[in-house]
Amino acid sequence: MGEQQHVKFPQEVIDEYAALGVDLPALFSAGHLGNRMGVQIVEASAERVVGTMPVEGNTQPYGLLHGGASAVLAETLGSVGAMLHGGSSKIAVGVDLNCTHHRGARSGLVTGVATPLHRGRSTATYEIVISDEQGRRVCSARLTCMLREVGPLAAADLPQAGRIDGA
């Protein structure tokens, strides 16, 4: 599911999932789409999620960062925050994404930072600011996720990478 061992999770979150037989750092990734686009999550908690994405390979025909690529980064980061807020008994499902593109980027990495605007029992809304390497805002986004009860997460339901026993 992608090399994401360097993600910084709060220890209490790692412990919560470990008690269920889940190796959260091994399981965690930006998903198949995020991996193809080079999204890397570097910090993750319900209070703040930080990730990067290369501009190269994610451009539109004019050579600028594609607005849809910014949307993928924003939804990935906001969804991770919402998932961590919901805890191991809920899943986060995006229901609304709004992106405003302020400037183009032609090269380098963009960095997204997701912070909560609202964290409730059934929804979570995150603001995601995406900036270029010079710290200039490229995109402002807002994501609302519905938090659905799924019961305790079972390690047997996870891909092998996320199981503590590896079986």
mmCIF file of N, CA, C and O in Angstrom, residues 20-101:
data_model
loop_
_atom_site.group_PDB
_atom_site.id
_atom_site.type_symbol
_atom_site.label_atom_id
_atom_site.label_comp_id
_atom_site.label_asym_id
_atom_site.label_seq_id
_atom_site.Cartn_x
_atom_site.Cartn_y
_atom_site.Cartn_z
ATOM 1 N N LEU A 20 -6.270 -3.498 18.625
ATOM 2 C CA LEU A 20 -7.189 -4.232 17.753
ATOM 3 C C LEU A 20 -6.447 -5.154 16.793
ATOM 4 O O LEU A 20 -7.049 -5.758 15.911
ATOM 5 N N GLY A 21 -5.116 -5.233 16.932
ATOM 6 C CA GLY A 21 -4.312 -6.071 16.049
ATOM 7 C C GLY A 21 -3.952 -5.392 14.742
ATOM 8 O O GLY A 21 -3.585 -6.053 13.777
ATOM 9 N N VAL A 22 -4.024 -4.065 14.707
ATOM 10 C CA VAL A 22 -3.783 -3.320 13.480
ATOM 11 C C VAL A 22 -2.483 -2.527 13.604
ATOM 12 O O VAL A 22 -2.307 -1.760 14.551
ATOM 13 N N ASP A 23 -1.577 -2.726 12.654
ATOM 14 C CA ASP A 23 -0.336 -1.956 12.579
ATOM 15 C C ASP A 23 -0.622 -0.725 11.733
ATOM 16 O O ASP A 23 -0.486 -0.743 10.513
ATOM 17 N N LEU A 24 -1.065 0.353 12.376
ATOM 18 C CA LEU A 24 -1.512 1.550 11.668
ATOM 19 C C LEU A 24 -0.431 2.140 10.763
ATOM 20 O O LEU A 24 -0.706 2.428 9.597
ATOM 21 N N PRO A 25 0.810 2.322 11.223
ATOM 22 C CA PRO A 25 1.816 2.884 10.312
ATOM 23 C C PRO A 25 2.051 2.017 9.071
ATOM 24 O O PRO A 25 2.262 2.543 7.980
ATOM 25 N N ALA A 26 1.986 0.702 9.205
ATOM 26 C CA ALA A 26 2.184 -0.167 8.042
ATOM 27 C C ALA A 26 0.982 -0.122 7.102
ATOM 28 O O ALA A 26 1.125 -0.191 5.886
ATOM 29 N N LEU A 27 -0.212 -0.015 7.666
ATOM 30 C CA LEU A 27 -1.435 0.015 6.865
ATOM 31 C C LEU A 27 -1.592 1.336 6.138
ATOM 32 O O LEU A 27 -2.073 1.403 5.014
ATOM 33 N N PHE A 28 -1.185 2.392 6.781
ATOM 34 C CA PHE A 28 -1.515 3.733 6.320
ATOM 35 C C PHE A 28 -0.881 4.066 4.978
ATOM 36 O O PHE A 28 0.270 3.816 4.739
ATOM 37 N N SER A 29 -1.690 4.657 4.112
ATOM 38 C CA SER A 29 -1.169 5.161 2.843
ATOM 39 C C SER A 29 -2.135 6.206 2.319
ATOM 40 O O SER A 29 -3.198 6.433 2.876
ATOM 41 N N ALA A 30 -1.754 6.822 1.223
ATOM 42 C CA ALA A 30 -2.611 7.810 0.574
ATOM 43 C C ALA A 30 -3.611 7.137 -0.360
ATOM 44 O O ALA A 30 -4.326 7.820 -1.077
ATOM 45 N N GLY A 31 -3.663 5.816 -0.358
ATOM 46 C CA GLY A 31 -4.562 5.095 -1.244
ATOM 47 C C GLY A 31 -3.924 4.918 -2.613
ATOM 48 O O GLY A 31 -2.887 5.495 -2.925
ATOM 49 N N HIS A 32 -4.537 4.112 -3.444
ATOM 50 C CA HIS A 32 -3.963 3.818 -4.757
ATOM 51 C C HIS A 32 -3.809 5.070 -5.613
ATOM 52 O O HIS A 32 -2.775 5.278 -6.239
ATOM 53 N N LEU A 33 -4.824 5.918 -5.652
ATOM 54 C CA LEU A 33 -4.739 7.143 -6.451
ATOM 55 C C LEU A 33 -3.657 8.060 -5.907
ATOM 56 O O LEU A 33 -2.809 8.560 -6.658
ATOM 57 N N GLY A 34 -3.659 8.287 -4.606
ATOM 58 C CA GLY A 34 -2.647 9.133 -3.991
ATOM 59 C C GLY A 34 -1.241 8.609 -4.218
ATOM 60 O O GLY A 34 -0.307 9.376 -4.481
ATOM 61 N N ASN A 35 -1.068 7.287 -4.152
ATOM 62 C CA ASN A 35 0.248 6.693 -4.412
ATOM 63 C C ASN A 35 0.690 6.946 -5.846
ATOM 64 O O ASN A 35 1.844 7.282 -6.097
ATOM 65 N N ARG A 36 -0.225 6.773 -6.804
ATOM 66 C CA ARG A 36 0.120 7.024 -8.212
ATOM 67 C C ARG A 36 0.520 8.471 -8.444
ATOM 68 O O ARG A 36 1.325 8.771 -9.314
ATOM 69 N N MET A 37 -0.057 9.370 -7.649
ATOM 70 C CA MET A 37 0.218 10.794 -7.817
ATOM 71 C C MET A 37 1.397 11.261 -6.974
ATOM 72 O O MET A 37 1.772 12.428 -7.029
ATOM 73 N N GLY A 38 1.971 10.368 -6.197
ATOM 74 C CA GLY A 38 3.143 10.701 -5.399
ATOM 75 C C GLY A 38 2.832 11.396 -4.093
ATOM 76 O O GLY A 38 3.711 12.031 -3.495
ATOM 77 N N VAL A 39 1.595 11.276 -3.601
ATOM 78 C CA VAL A 39 1.226 11.897 -2.326
ATOM 79 C C VAL A 39 1.965 11.178 -1.199
ATOM 80 O O VAL A 39 1.969 9.954 -1.132
ATOM 81 N N GLN A 40 2.579 11.962 -0.331
ATOM 82 C CA GLN A 40 3.266 11.433 0.840
ATOM 83 C C GLN A 40 2.699 12.129 2.074
ATOM 84 O O GLN A 40 2.719 13.363 2.153
ATOM 85 N N ILE A 41 2.201 11.359 3.026
ATOM 86 C CA ILE A 41 1.722 11.917 4.285
ATOM 87 C C ILE A 41 2.919 11.958 5.224
ATOM 88 O O ILE A 41 3.573 10.940 5.439
ATOM 89 N N VAL A 42 3.208 13.130 5.786
ATOM 90 C CA VAL A 42 4.381 13.251 6.651
ATOM 91 C C VAL A 42 4.022 13.460 8.122
ATOM 92 O O VAL A 42 4.856 13.256 8.990
ATOM 93 N N GLU A 43 2.791 13.846 8.400
ATOM 94 C CA GLU A 43 2.333 14.045 9.772
ATOM 95 C C GLU A 43 0.833 13.813 9.788
ATOM 96 O O GLU A 43 0.137 14.279 8.891
ATOM 97 N N ALA A 44 0.341 13.107 10.794
ATOM 98 C CA ALA A 44 -1.092 12.825 10.818
ATOM 99 C C ALA A 44 -1.622 12.751 12.235
ATOM 100 O O ALA A 44 -1.156 11.955 13.045
ATOM 101 N N SER A 45 -2.587 13.607 12.528
ATOM 102 C CA SER A 45 -3.363 13.559 13.766
ATOM 103 C C SER A 45 -4.714 14.174 13.439
ATOM 104 O O SER A 45 -4.886 14.777 12.374
ATOM 105 N N ALA A 46 -5.664 14.053 14.341
ATOM 106 C CA ALA A 46 -6.977 14.659 14.104
ATOM 107 C C ALA A 46 -6.884 16.181 14.079
ATOM 108 O O ALA A 46 -7.731 16.838 13.489
ATOM 109 N N GLU A 47 -5.842 16.747 14.678
ATOM 110 C CA GLU A 47 -5.673 18.197 14.741
ATOM 111 C C GLU A 47 -4.914 18.777 13.553
ATOM 112 O O GLU A 47 -5.025 19.970 13.262
ATOM 113 N N ARG A 48 -4.117 17.948 12.867
ATOM 114 C CA ARG A 48 -3.289 18.469 11.771
ATOM 115 C C ARG A 48 -2.765 17.306 10.937
ATOM 116 O O ARG A 48 -2.179 16.365 11.470
ATOM 117 N N VAL A 49 -2.971 17.413 9.622
ATOM 118 C CA VAL A 49 -2.430 16.428 8.697
ATOM 119 C C VAL A 49 -1.621 17.193 7.663
ATOM 120 O O VAL A 49 -2.093 18.187 7.097
ATOM 121 N N VAL A 50 -0.397 16.747 7.431
ATOM 122 C CA VAL A 50 0.496 17.400 6.472
ATOM 123 C C VAL A 50 0.931 16.371 5.432
ATOM 124 O O VAL A 50 1.289 15.240 5.778
ATOM 125 N N GLY A 51 0.890 16.769 4.166
ATOM 126 C CA GLY A 51 1.333 15.890 3.096
ATOM 127 C C GLY A 51 1.895 16.689 1.936
ATOM 128 O O GLY A 51 1.642 17.894 1.809
ATOM 129 N N THR A 52 2.667 15.998 1.111
ATOM 130 C CA THR A 52 3.256 16.628 -0.066
ATOM 131 C C THR A 52 2.876 15.866 -1.325
ATOM 132 O O THR A 52 2.465 14.701 -1.260
ATOM 133 N N MET A 53 3.048 16.536 -2.463
ATOM 134 C CA MET A 53 2.789 15.923 -3.758
ATOM 135 C C MET A 53 3.670 16.633 -4.793
ATOM 136 O O MET A 53 3.756 17.862 -4.794
ATOM 137 N N PRO A 54 4.309 15.871 -5.681
ATOM 138 C CA PRO A 54 5.105 16.522 -6.715
ATOM 139 C C PRO A 54 4.205 17.150 -7.776
ATOM 140 O O PRO A 54 3.127 16.638 -8.083
ATOM 141 N N VAL A 55 4.660 18.273 -8.316
ATOM 142 C CA VAL A 55 3.932 18.876 -9.432
ATOM 143 C C VAL A 55 4.153 18.030 -10.687
ATOM 144 O O VAL A 55 3.202 17.742 -11.423
ATOM 145 N N GLU A 56 5.390 17.604 -10.897
ATOM 146 C CA GLU A 56 5.717 16.799 -12.078
ATOM 147 C C GLU A 56 4.876 15.528 -12.094
ATOM 148 O O GLU A 56 4.751 14.829 -11.086
ATOM 149 N N GLY A 57 4.262 15.250 -13.233
ATOM 150 C CA GLY A 57 3.398 14.088 -13.381
ATOM 151 C C GLY A 57 1.949 14.374 -13.017
ATOM 152 O O GLY A 57 1.092 13.520 -13.215
ATOM 153 N N ASN A 58 1.685 15.546 -12.476
ATOM 154 C CA ASN A 58 0.331 15.915 -12.056
ATOM 155 C C ASN A 58 -0.089 17.246 -12.668
ATOM 156 O O ASN A 58 -0.757 18.051 -12.033
ATOM 157 N N THR A 59 0.301 17.447 -13.921
ATOM 158 C CA THR A 59 0.024 18.715 -14.592
ATOM 159 C C THR A 59 -1.049 18.568 -15.655
ATOM 160 O O THR A 59 -1.324 17.470 -16.146
ATOM 161 N N GLN A 60 -1.629 19.706 -16.032
ATOM 162 C CA GLN A 60 -2.574 19.764 -17.148
ATOM 163 C C GLN A 60 -1.777 20.135 -18.410
ATOM 164 O O GLN A 60 -0.563 20.314 -18.328
ATOM 165 N N PRO A 61 -2.426 20.208 -19.582
ATOM 166 C CA PRO A 61 -1.693 20.405 -20.838
ATOM 167 C C PRO A 61 -0.810 21.667 -20.899
ATOM 168 O O PRO A 61 0.158 21.698 -21.648
ATOM 169 N N TYR A 62 -1.088 22.688 -20.108
ATOM 170 C CA TYR A 62 -0.274 23.904 -20.115
ATOM 171 C C TYR A 62 0.946 23.797 -19.204
ATOM 172 O O TYR A 62 1.691 24.761 -19.047
ATOM 173 N N GLY A 63 1.142 22.661 -18.568
ATOM 174 C CA GLY A 63 2.295 22.460 -17.712
ATOM 175 C C GLY A 63 2.100 22.934 -16.280
ATOM 176 O O GLY A 63 3.043 22.952 -15.491
ATOM 177 N N LEU A 64 0.882 23.312 -15.927
ATOM 178 C CA LEU A 64 0.569 23.753 -14.569
ATOM 179 C C LEU A 64 0.003 22.599 -13.751
ATOM 180 O O LEU A 64 -0.615 21.678 -14.311
ATOM 181 N N LEU A 65 0.187 22.667 -12.445
ATOM 182 C CA LEU A 65 -0.427 21.680 -11.561
ATOM 183 C C LEU A 65 -1.919 21.601 -11.863
ATOM 184 O O LEU A 65 -2.610 22.615 -11.901
ATOM 185 N N HIS A 66 -2.400 20.410 -12.113
ATOM 186 C CA HIS A 66 -3.808 20.191 -12.429
ATOM 187 C C HIS A 66 -4.659 20.462 -11.190
ATOM 188 O O HIS A 66 -4.319 20.026 -10.081
ATOM 189 N N GLY A 67 -5.756 21.187 -11.364
ATOM 190 C CA GLY A 67 -6.650 21.464 -10.244
ATOM 191 C C GLY A 67 -7.193 20.192 -9.621
ATOM 192 O O GLY A 67 -7.410 20.131 -8.402
ATOM 193 N N GLY A 68 -7.398 19.168 -10.425
ATOM 194 C CA GLY A 68 -7.863 17.892 -9.892
ATOM 195 C C GLY A 68 -6.820 17.227 -9.007
ATOM 196 O O GLY A 68 -7.163 16.537 -8.048
ATOM 197 N N ALA A 69 -5.546 17.448 -9.315
ATOM 198 C CA ALA A 69 -4.474 16.912 -8.465
ATOM 199 C C ALA A 69 -4.509 17.593 -7.102
ATOM 200 O O ALA A 69 -4.370 16.936 -6.061
ATOM 201 N N SER A 70 -4.722 18.910 -7.099
ATOM 202 C CA SER A 70 -4.852 19.624 -5.819
ATOM 203 C C SER A 70 -6.045 19.082 -5.037
ATOM 204 O O SER A 70 -5.984 18.928 -3.812
ATOM 205 N N ALA A 71 -7.131 18.769 -5.746
ATOM 206 C CA ALA A 71 -8.325 18.222 -5.093
ATOM 207 C C ALA A 71 -8.026 16.859 -4.479
ATOM 208 O O ALA A 71 -8.492 16.551 -3.370
ATOM 209 N N VAL A 72 -7.247 16.026 -5.176
ATOM 210 C CA VAL A 72 -6.877 14.715 -4.627
ATOM 211 C C VAL A 72 -6.061 14.885 -3.351
ATOM 212 O O VAL A 72 -6.310 14.218 -2.343
ATOM 213 N N LEU A 73 -5.078 15.789 -3.384
ATOM 214 C CA LEU A 73 -4.269 16.028 -2.191
ATOM 215 C C LEU A 73 -5.150 16.526 -1.048
ATOM 216 O O LEU A 73 -5.063 16.027 0.078
ATOM 217 N N ALA A 74 -6.016 17.487 -1.337
ATOM 218 C CA ALA A 74 -6.885 18.048 -0.303
ATOM 219 C C ALA A 74 -7.805 16.982 0.291
ATOM 220 O O ALA A 74 -7.936 16.870 1.521
ATOM 221 N N GLU A 75 -8.446 16.189 -0.545
ATOM 222 C CA GLU A 75 -9.374 15.181 -0.033
ATOM 223 C C GLU A 75 -8.635 14.102 0.747
ATOM 224 O O GLU A 75 -9.130 13.612 1.764
ATOM 225 N N THR A 76 -7.445 13.747 0.305
ATOM 226 C CA THR A 76 -6.657 12.756 1.034
ATOM 227 C C THR A 76 -6.332 13.252 2.442
ATOM 228 O O THR A 76 -6.574 12.551 3.430
ATOM 229 N N LEU A 77 -5.822 14.474 2.544
ATOM 230 C CA LEU A 77 -5.411 15.000 3.843
ATOM 231 C C LEU A 77 -6.609 15.203 4.775
ATOM 232 O O LEU A 77 -6.564 14.824 5.954
ATOM 233 N N GLY A 78 -7.682 15.788 4.253
ATOM 234 C CA GLY A 78 -8.874 16.005 5.077
ATOM 235 C C GLY A 78 -9.505 14.699 5.521
ATOM 236 O O GLY A 78 -9.975 14.580 6.662
ATOM 237 N N SER A 79 -9.510 13.713 4.644
ATOM 238 C CA SER A 79 -10.089 12.407 4.993
ATOM 239 C C SER A 79 -9.287 11.706 6.084
ATOM 240 O O SER A 79 -9.854 11.058 6.962
ATOM 241 N N VAL A 80 -7.976 11.834 6.027
ATOM 242 C CA VAL A 80 -7.131 11.240 7.060
ATOM 243 C C VAL A 80 -7.442 11.881 8.405
ATOM 244 O O VAL A 80 -7.601 11.196 9.420
ATOM 245 N N GLY A 81 -7.533 13.205 8.436
ATOM 246 C CA GLY A 81 -7.878 13.888 9.683
ATOM 247 C C GLY A 81 -9.222 13.443 10.216
ATOM 248 O O GLY A 81 -9.382 13.158 11.412
ATOM 249 N N ALA A 82 -10.217 13.360 9.333
ATOM 250 C CA ALA A 82 -11.558 12.934 9.744
ATOM 251 C C ALA A 82 -11.542 11.496 10.250
ATOM 252 O O ALA A 82 -12.202 11.173 11.243
ATOM 253 N N MET A 83 -10.778 10.617 9.593
ATOM 254 C CA MET A 83 -10.677 9.230 10.027
ATOM 255 C C MET A 83 -10.076 9.150 11.419
ATOM 256 O O MET A 83 -10.572 8.434 12.289
ATOM 257 N N LEU A 84 -9.028 9.924 11.645
ATOM 258 C CA LEU A 84 -8.392 9.897 12.968
ATOM 259 C C LEU A 84 -9.307 10.502 14.031
ATOM 260 O O LEU A 84 -9.321 10.041 15.174
ATOM 261 N N HIS A 85 -10.075 11.522 13.672
ATOM 262 C CA HIS A 85 -11.050 12.085 14.608
ATOM 263 C C HIS A 85 -12.129 11.048 14.957
ATOM 264 O O HIS A 85 -12.496 10.886 16.108
ATOM 265 N N GLY A 86 -12.621 10.345 13.938
ATOM 266 C CA GLY A 86 -13.694 9.367 14.155
ATOM 267 C C GLY A 86 -13.271 8.170 14.978
ATOM 268 O O GLY A 86 -14.095 7.555 15.649
ATOM 269 N N GLY A 87 -12.001 7.835 14.942
ATOM 270 C CA GLY A 87 -11.513 6.690 15.702
ATOM 271 C C GLY A 87 -11.733 5.375 14.981
ATOM 272 O O GLY A 87 -12.240 5.323 13.858
ATOM 273 N N SER A 88 -11.386 4.305 15.648
ATOM 274 C CA SER A 88 -11.373 2.988 15.013
ATOM 275 C C SER A 88 -12.753 2.392 14.773
ATOM 276 O O SER A 88 -12.871 1.389 14.075
ATOM 277 N N SER A 89 -13.817 2.991 15.309
ATOM 278 C CA SER A 89 -15.156 2.435 15.101
ATOM 279 C C SER A 89 -15.938 3.175 14.012
ATOM 280 O O SER A 89 -17.102 2.873 13.784
ATOM 281 N N LYS A 90 -15.287 4.139 13.343
ATOM 282 C CA LYS A 90 -15.972 4.898 12.293
ATOM 283 C C LYS A 90 -15.092 4.991 11.053
ATOM 284 O O LYS A 90 -13.873 4.911 11.144
ATOM 285 N N ILE A 91 -15.754 5.147 9.909
ATOM 286 C CA ILE A 91 -15.022 5.438 8.683
ATOM 287 C C ILE A 91 -15.456 6.825 8.214
ATOM 288 O O ILE A 91 -16.578 7.253 8.462
ATOM 289 N N ALA A 92 -14.539 7.497 7.563
ATOM 290 C CA ALA A 92 -14.802 8.843 7.047
ATOM 291 C C ALA A 92 -15.089 8.747 5.555
ATOM 292 O O ALA A 92 -14.312 8.157 4.805
ATOM 293 N N VAL A 93 -16.200 9.325 5.135
ATOM 294 C CA VAL A 93 -16.611 9.315 3.729
ATOM 295 C C VAL A 93 -16.829 10.758 3.294
ATOM 296 O O VAL A 93 -17.677 11.456 3.853
ATOM 297 N N GLY A 94 -16.066 11.213 2.310
ATOM 298 C CA GLY A 94 -16.198 12.578 1.829
ATOM 299 C C GLY A 94 -17.564 12.827 1.215
ATOM 300 O O GLY A 94 -18.051 12.027 0.419
ATOM 301 N N VAL A 95 -18.207 13.936 1.605
ATOM 302 C CA VAL A 95 -19.519 14.273 1.051
ATOM 303 C C VAL A 95 -19.520 15.643 0.361
ATOM 304 O O VAL A 95 -20.437 15.952 -0.391
ATOM 305 N N ASP A 96 -18.507 16.471 0.621
ATOM 306 C CA ASP A 96 -18.440 17.780 -0.025
ATOM 307 C C ASP A 96 -16.999 18.234 -0.081
ATOM 308 O O ASP A 96 -16.295 18.197 0.934
ATOM 309 N N LEU A 97 -16.555 18.650 -1.266
ATOM 310 C CA LEU A 97 -15.212 19.172 -1.452
ATOM 311 C C LEU A 97 -15.312 20.442 -2.278
ATOM 312 O O LEU A 97 -15.942 20.454 -3.336
ATOM 313 N N ASN A 98 -14.694 21.506 -1.766
ATOM 314 C CA ASN A 98 -14.664 22.789 -2.466
ATOM 315 C C ASN A 98 -13.222 23.216 -2.571
ATOM 316 O O ASN A 98 -12.501 23.215 -1.571
ATOM 317 N N CYS A 99 -12.771 23.558 -3.788
ATOM 318 C CA CYS A 99 -11.389 23.991 -3.997
ATOM 319 C C CYS A 99 -11.372 25.316 -4.744
ATOM 320 O O CYS A 99 -12.054 25.466 -5.758
ATOM 321 N N THR A 100 -10.578 26.246 -4.253
ATOM 322 C CA THR A 100 -10.321 27.499 -4.949
ATOM 323 C C THR A 100 -8.852 27.525 -5.302
ATOM 324 O O THR A 100 -7.989 27.401 -4.423
ATOM 325 N N HIS A 101 -8.559 27.664 -6.593
ATOM 326 C CA HIS A 101 -7.179 27.660 -7.086
ATOM 327 C C HIS A 101 -6.708 29.100 -7.238
ATOM 328 O O HIS A 101 -7.302 29.876 -7.980
#
